[in-house]
mmCIF file of C-alpha atoms in Angstrom:
data_model
loop_
_atom_site.group_PDB
_atom_site.id
_atom_site.type_symbol
_atom_site.label_atom_id
_atom_site.label_comp_id
_atom_site.label_asym_id
_atom_site.label_seq_id
_atom_site.Cartn_x
_atom_site.Cartn_y
_atom_site.Cartn_z
ATOM 1 C CA MET A 1 -22.633 21.007 38.122
ATOM 2 C CA LEU A 2 -21.694 17.331 37.943
ATOM 3 C CA GLN A 3 -18.255 18.125 36.567
ATOM 4 C CA SER A 4 -17.839 20.697 39.323
ATOM 5 C CA ASN A 5 -18.635 18.048 41.942
ATOM 6 C CA GLU A 6 -16.100 15.640 40.429
ATOM 7 C CA ALA A 7 -13.436 18.343 40.448
ATOM 8 C CA ARG A 8 -14.259 19.161 44.060
ATOM 9 C CA LEU A 9 -14.065 15.460 44.918
ATOM 10 C CA GLU A 10 -10.628 15.181 43.350
ATOM 11 C CA ARG A 11 -9.403 18.294 45.175
ATOM 12 C CA TRP A 12 -10.835 16.980 48.451
ATOM 13 C CA GLU A 13 -9.112 13.591 48.096
ATOM 14 C CA LYS A 14 -5.761 15.225 47.336
ATOM 15 C CA LYS A 15 -6.164 17.641 50.227
ATOM 16 C CA VAL A 16 -6.979 15.028 52.888
ATOM 17 C CA GLU A 17 -4.807 12.177 51.628
ATOM 18 C CA TRP A 18 -1.809 12.784 53.889
ATOM 19 C CA PRO A 19 -3.770 13.974 56.969
ATOM 20 C CA LEU A 20 -5.864 10.806 56.802
ATOM 21 C CA THR A 21 -2.728 8.711 56.345
ATOM 22 C CA ALA A 22 -1.279 10.303 59.492
ATOM 23 C CA LEU A 23 -4.530 9.554 61.313
ATOM 24 C CA ALA A 24 -4.294 5.948 60.109
ATOM 25 C CA VAL A 25 -0.844 5.688 61.680
ATOM 26 C CA LEU A 26 -2.200 7.239 64.877
ATOM 27 C CA PHE A 27 -5.129 4.845 64.780
ATOM 28 C CA LEU A 28 -2.829 1.817 64.576
ATOM 29 C CA VAL A 29 -0.609 3.089 67.397
ATOM 30 C CA VAL A 30 -3.559 3.806 69.689
ATOM 31 C CA TYR A 31 -5.244 0.507 68.849
ATOM 32 C CA ALA A 32 -2.046 -1.452 69.505
ATOM 33 C CA TRP A 33 -1.538 0.434 72.778
ATOM 34 C CA GLN A 34 -5.058 -0.424 73.833
ATOM 35 C CA VAL A 35 -4.625 -4.117 73.030
ATOM 36 C CA PHE A 36 -1.298 -4.386 74.845
ATOM 37 C CA ASP A 37 -2.605 -2.332 77.786
ATOM 38 C CA ASP A 38 -5.343 -4.967 78.273
ATOM 39 C CA HIS A 39 -8.006 -2.903 80.068
ATOM 40 C CA GLY A 40 -5.526 -0.838 82.057
ATOM 41 C CA VAL A 41 -5.988 2.713 83.266
ATOM 42 C CA MET A 42 -5.578 4.067 79.722
ATOM 43 C CA HIS A 43 -8.204 1.840 78.149
ATOM 44 C CA PHE A 44 -11.075 4.351 78.274
ATOM 45 C CA PRO A 45 -9.088 7.386 76.983
ATOM 46 C CA LEU A 46 -7.666 5.229 74.204
ATOM 47 C CA GLU A 47 -11.168 4.054 73.280
ATOM 48 C CA ILE A 48 -12.316 7.661 73.020
ATOM 49 C CA ALA A 49 -9.336 8.463 70.790
ATOM 50 C CA LEU A 50 -10.171 5.531 68.518
ATOM 51 C CA TRP A 51 -13.767 6.639 68.107
ATOM 52 C CA LEU A 52 -12.698 10.221 67.405
ATOM 53 C CA VAL A 53 -10.399 9.044 64.613
ATOM 54 C CA TRP A 54 -13.164 6.763 63.337
ATOM 55 C CA ALA A 55 -15.511 9.784 63.265
ATOM 56 C CA VAL A 56 -13.034 11.646 61.045
ATOM 57 C CA PHE A 57 -12.862 8.688 58.660
ATOM 58 C CA ALA A 58 -16.662 8.478 58.611
ATOM 59 C CA ALA A 59 -16.933 12.215 57.847
ATOM 60 C CA ASP A 60 -14.409 11.822 55.021
ATOM 61 C CA TYR A 61 -16.407 8.945 53.518
ATOM 62 C CA VAL A 62 -19.689 10.868 53.722
ATOM 63 C CA THR A 63 -18.039 13.904 52.137
ATOM 64 C CA ARG A 64 -16.650 11.892 49.236
ATOM 65 C CA LEU A 65 -19.981 10.151 48.736
ATOM 66 C CA THR A 66 -21.745 13.541 48.647
ATOM 67 C CA LEU A 67 -19.306 14.909 46.065
ATOM 68 C CA ALA A 68 -19.342 11.786 43.871
ATOM 69 C CA GLN A 69 -21.163 12.187 40.546
ATOM 70 C CA ASN A 70 -22.366 8.581 40.422
ATOM 71 C CA LYS A 71 -23.110 7.627 44.018
ATOM 72 C CA VAL A 72 -24.097 4.042 43.226
ATOM 73 C CA GLN A 73 -20.820 3.493 41.398
ATOM 74 C CA PHE A 74 -18.949 5.135 44.268
ATOM 75 C CA LEU A 75 -20.549 2.734 46.751
ATOM 76 C CA LYS A 76 -19.651 -0.263 44.583
ATOM 77 C CA THR A 77 -16.033 0.789 44.156
ATOM 78 C CA HIS A 78 -15.480 1.805 47.794
ATOM 79 C CA LEU A 79 -16.880 -1.186 49.645
ATOM 80 C CA PHE A 80 -13.697 -1.517 51.684
ATOM 81 C CA ASP A 81 -13.998 2.069 52.916
ATOM 82 C CA LEU A 82 -17.657 1.523 53.697
ATOM 83 C CA ALA A 83 -16.869 -1.611 55.725
ATOM 84 C CA ALA A 84 -14.141 0.206 57.649
ATOM 85 C CA VAL A 85 -16.624 2.919 58.600
ATOM 86 C CA VAL A 86 -19.729 0.804 59.228
ATOM 87 C CA LEU A 87 -18.221 -2.237 60.956
ATOM 88 C CA PRO A 88 -16.483 -1.234 64.206
ATOM 89 C CA MET A 89 -15.010 -4.699 64.667
ATOM 90 C CA VAL A 90 -12.874 -4.278 61.538
ATOM 91 C CA ARG A 91 -12.098 -0.609 62.114
ATOM 92 C CA GLN A 92 -8.347 -1.305 62.218
ATOM 93 C CA LEU A 93 -8.478 -2.238 58.540
ATOM 94 C CA ARG A 94 -8.560 1.486 57.784
ATOM 95 C CA VAL A 95 -4.843 1.495 58.461
ATOM 96 C CA PHE A 96 -4.300 0.217 54.933
ATOM 97 C CA ARG A 97 -4.351 3.845 53.817
ATOM 98 C CA LEU A 98 -0.675 3.543 54.771
ATOM 99 C CA ILE A 99 -0.181 2.032 51.342
ATOM 100 C CA THR A 100 -0.087 5.638 50.083
ATOM 101 C CA VAL A 101 3.217 6.028 51.958
ATOM 102 C CA LEU A 102 4.714 3.253 49.840
ATOM 103 C CA THR A 103 3.976 5.226 46.682
ATOM 104 C CA LEU A 104 6.878 7.520 47.611
ATOM 105 C CA LEU A 105 9.253 4.589 47.156
ATOM 106 C CA ASN A 106 7.473 3.818 43.927
ATOM 107 C CA LYS A 107 9.197 6.760 42.211
ATOM 108 C CA LYS A 108 12.514 4.896 42.331
ATOM 109 C CA PHE A 109 11.101 2.018 40.331
ATOM 110 C CA GLU A 110 8.925 3.716 37.729
ATOM 111 C CA ASP A 111 10.165 1.456 34.944
ATOM 112 C CA LYS A 112 10.483 -1.754 36.969
ATOM 113 C CA ILE A 113 7.036 -3.143 37.716
ATOM 114 C CA ARG A 114 8.389 -6.263 39.423
ATOM 115 C CA GLN A 115 10.317 -4.249 42.001
ATOM 116 C CA ARG A 116 7.329 -1.961 42.530
ATOM 117 C CA VAL A 117 5.047 -4.940 43.193
ATOM 118 C CA SER A 118 7.594 -6.322 45.640
ATOM 119 C CA ILE A 119 7.475 -3.095 47.655
ATOM 120 C CA TYR A 120 3.676 -3.175 47.794
ATOM 121 C CA VAL A 121 3.582 -6.852 48.715
ATOM 122 C CA GLY A 122 6.182 -6.409 51.454
ATOM 123 C CA GLY A 123 4.446 -3.392 52.982
ATOM 124 C CA VAL A 124 0.961 -4.908 52.805
ATOM 125 C CA THR A 125 2.182 -8.192 54.278
ATOM 126 C CA VAL A 126 3.676 -6.487 57.332
ATOM 127 C CA LEU A 127 0.505 -4.449 57.877
ATOM 128 C CA VAL A 128 -1.772 -7.457 57.467
ATOM 129 C CA VAL A 129 0.253 -9.612 59.864
ATOM 130 C CA PHE A 130 0.428 -6.939 62.553
ATOM 131 C CA CYS A 131 -3.211 -5.835 62.283
ATOM 132 C CA ALA A 132 -4.570 -9.378 62.136
ATOM 133 C CA SER A 133 -2.500 -10.367 65.166
ATOM 134 C CA LEU A 134 -3.826 -7.415 67.153
ATOM 135 C CA ALA A 135 -7.404 -8.018 66.035
ATOM 136 C CA VAL A 136 -7.497 -11.740 66.849
ATOM 137 C CA LEU A 137 -5.773 -11.207 70.202
ATOM 138 C CA ASP A 138 -8.277 -8.484 71.079
ATOM 139 C CA ALA A 139 -11.164 -10.796 70.183
ATOM 140 C CA GLU A 140 -9.927 -14.041 71.722
ATOM 141 C CA ARG A 141 -7.801 -13.613 74.834
ATOM 142 C CA HIS A 142 -10.613 -13.182 77.409
ATOM 143 C CA VAL A 143 -12.901 -15.886 75.990
ATOM 144 C CA GLU A 144 -13.242 -19.206 77.783
ATOM 145 C CA GLY A 145 -11.505 -22.006 75.907
ATOM 146 C CA ALA A 146 -9.481 -19.630 73.740
ATOM 147 C CA SER A 147 -6.085 -20.851 72.509
ATOM 148 C CA ILE A 148 -4.881 -17.391 71.460
ATOM 149 C CA THR A 149 -4.163 -15.496 74.668
ATOM 150 C CA THR A 150 -0.841 -13.718 74.035
ATOM 151 C CA PHE A 151 0.554 -11.621 71.197
ATOM 152 C CA GLY A 152 3.046 -14.394 70.484
ATOM 153 C CA ASP A 153 0.166 -16.839 70.042
ATOM 154 C CA ALA A 154 -1.641 -14.357 67.800
ATOM 155 C CA LEU A 155 1.442 -13.719 65.669
ATOM 156 C CA TRP A 156 2.108 -17.445 65.258
ATOM 157 C CA TRP A 157 -1.513 -18.093 64.335
ATOM 158 C CA THR A 158 -1.468 -15.243 61.817
ATOM 159 C CA LEU A 159 1.680 -16.504 60.111
ATOM 160 C CA THR A 160 0.474 -20.101 59.866
ATOM 161 C CA THR A 161 -2.963 -19.025 58.641
ATOM 162 C CA MET A 162 -1.709 -16.492 56.128
ATOM 163 C CA SER A 163 0.776 -18.974 54.678
ATOM 164 C CA THR A 164 -2.058 -21.557 54.411
ATOM 165 C CA VAL A 165 -0.043 -23.991 56.565
ATOM 166 C CA GLY A 166 -2.610 -24.055 59.377
ATOM 167 C CA TYR A 167 -1.074 -26.245 62.086
ATOM 168 C CA GLY A 168 -4.297 -26.146 64.090
ATOM 169 C CA ASP A 169 -2.567 -25.661 67.452
ATOM 170 C CA ARG A 170 -4.081 -22.170 67.642
ATOM 171 C CA TYR A 171 -7.519 -21.252 66.317
ATOM 172 C CA PRO A 172 -10.172 -18.573 66.938
ATOM 173 C CA VAL A 173 -13.398 -19.459 68.735
ATOM 174 C CA THR A 174 -15.257 -16.135 68.529
ATOM 175 C CA VAL A 175 -17.251 -14.781 65.599
ATOM 176 C CA GLU A 176 -14.960 -11.766 65.304
ATOM 177 C CA GLY A 177 -11.864 -13.947 65.442
ATOM 178 C CA ARG A 178 -13.235 -16.207 62.723
ATOM 179 C CA LEU A 179 -14.064 -13.180 60.587
ATOM 180 C CA VAL A 180 -10.443 -12.068 60.892
ATOM 181 C CA ALA A 181 -9.403 -15.629 59.995
ATOM 182 C CA GLY A 182 -11.575 -15.644 56.881
ATOM 183 C CA LEU A 183 -10.215 -12.333 55.666
ATOM 184 C CA LEU A 184 -6.688 -13.478 56.455
ATOM 185 C CA MET A 185 -7.102 -16.690 54.460
ATOM 186 C CA VAL A 186 -8.357 -14.817 51.421
ATOM 187 C CA GLY A 187 -5.632 -12.195 51.808
ATOM 188 C CA GLY A 188 -2.967 -14.876 52.245
ATOM 189 C CA ILE A 189 -3.997 -16.653 49.059
ATOM 190 C CA ALA A 190 -4.022 -13.352 47.182
ATOM 191 C CA LEU A 191 -0.565 -12.391 48.455
ATOM 192 C CA LEU A 192 0.850 -15.815 47.636
ATOM 193 C CA GLY A 193 -0.594 -15.438 44.145
ATOM 194 C CA VAL A 194 1.091 -12.066 43.720
ATOM 195 C CA ILE A 195 4.402 -13.413 45.031
ATOM 196 C CA THR A 196 4.204 -16.454 42.737
ATOM 197 C CA GLY A 197 3.349 -14.236 39.790
ATOM 198 C CA THR A 198 6.257 -11.923 40.627
ATOM 199 C CA ILE A 199 8.717 -14.828 40.758
ATOM 200 C CA ALA A 200 7.333 -16.239 37.503
ATOM 201 C CA SER A 201 7.668 -12.823 35.870
ATOM 202 C CA TRP A 202 11.269 -12.609 37.041
ATOM 203 C CA LEU A 203 12.076 -16.078 35.656
ATOM 204 C CA VAL A 204 10.421 -15.299 32.317
ATOM 205 C CA GLU A 205 12.356 -12.039 32.137
ATOM 206 C CA LYS A 206 15.628 -13.843 32.810
ATOM 207 C CA LEU A 207 14.885 -16.606 30.284
ATOM 208 C CA ARG A 208 13.884 -14.024 27.690
ATOM 209 C CA GLY A 209 17.161 -12.226 28.302
ATOM 210 C CA VAL A 210 19.124 -15.460 27.831
ATOM 211 C CA GLU A 211 17.176 -16.261 24.656
ATOM 212 C CA GLU A 212 17.779 -12.784 23.244
ATOM 213 C CA ALA A 213 21.482 -13.069 24.077
ATOM 214 C CA GLU A 214 21.681 -16.431 22.277
ATOM 215 C CA LEU A 215 19.901 -15.013 19.223
ATOM 216 C CA GLU A 216 22.276 -12.049 19.169
ATOM 217 C CA THR A 217 25.269 -14.364 19.448
ATOM 218 C CA ALA A 218 23.952 -16.547 16.627
ATOM 219 C CA LYS A 219 23.441 -13.461 14.458
ATOM 220 C CA GLU A 220 26.997 -12.294 15.124
ATOM 221 C CA LEU A 221 28.322 -15.766 14.228
ATOM 222 C CA ARG A 222 26.409 -15.711 10.937
ATOM 223 C CA ASN A 223 27.802 -12.279 10.124
ATOM 224 C CA LEU A 224 31.292 -13.440 11.017
ATOM 225 C CA ARG A 225 30.986 -16.513 8.794
ATOM 226 C CA ALA A 226 29.709 -14.336 5.946
ATOM 227 C CA GLU A 227 32.720 -12.003 6.342
ATOM 228 C CA ILE A 228 35.111 -14.954 6.407
ATOM 229 C CA ALA A 229 33.502 -16.350 3.258
ATOM 230 C CA GLU A 230 33.894 -12.982 1.543
ATOM 231 C CA LEU A 231 37.559 -12.798 2.553
ATOM 232 C CA ARG A 232 38.208 -16.293 1.228
ATOM 233 C CA ALA A 233 36.517 -15.433 -2.051
ATOM 234 C CA GLU A 234 38.568 -12.250 -2.319
ATOM 235 C CA LEU A 235 41.821 -14.138 -1.599
ATOM 236 C CA LYS A 236 40.978 -16.748 -4.238
ATOM 237 C CA THR A 237 40.279 -13.985 -6.778
ATOM 238 C CA ARG A 238 43.609 -12.290 -6.052
ATOM 239 C CA SER A 239 45.599 -15.530 -6.159
ATOM 240 C CA SER A 240 44.049 -16.559 -9.484
ATOM 241 C CA SER A 241 44.865 -13.201 -11.017
#
């Protein structure tokens, strides 16, 4: 019975992977439209659309939890999914299911881990910057004393925060905005770590290649010297005879 549930869980995840990814794209588009519309005539219909998509994500999570053999382990290993379902203020984080789209490009770099990591880092960075900018703008722009009131302000703040520069000319004043800031700081440090590690890996690979080339050259020189020594010995033998 337990094995049957696990098999059903695997089939379910494969079956809904792309539909949920498409819904994640739709979710991001609708959320961005709502933020840019700024309480226009489409605000209410867009809000309904967001909650309908959220309901689908919630149903998917409940279904997977029901099918999971070890539910406690499932909860521990799917905290991000749980947060995206339970916490409406971070609902846009669900869009990171778009990472599954990047796996298609992954096939071109099956044997090159550094290039594969670069694709993931690039895709995740763009998503994080865009989503964080939308989220902080949505939270801050109508609050008294806010310094982030336009998308340009939000984008600038996101870039300076994520890169750990932090000029301080723009900063969130709401609880939700500060939550986004905290997540962005942690994510920025993590991404910088991955980028640094990728560059270090590339340098080590290049240095190893140079070292191997030098060793190969030295080996060829030793072989050449040995051959020359043999030829000299053979010439001496012939001349003495």
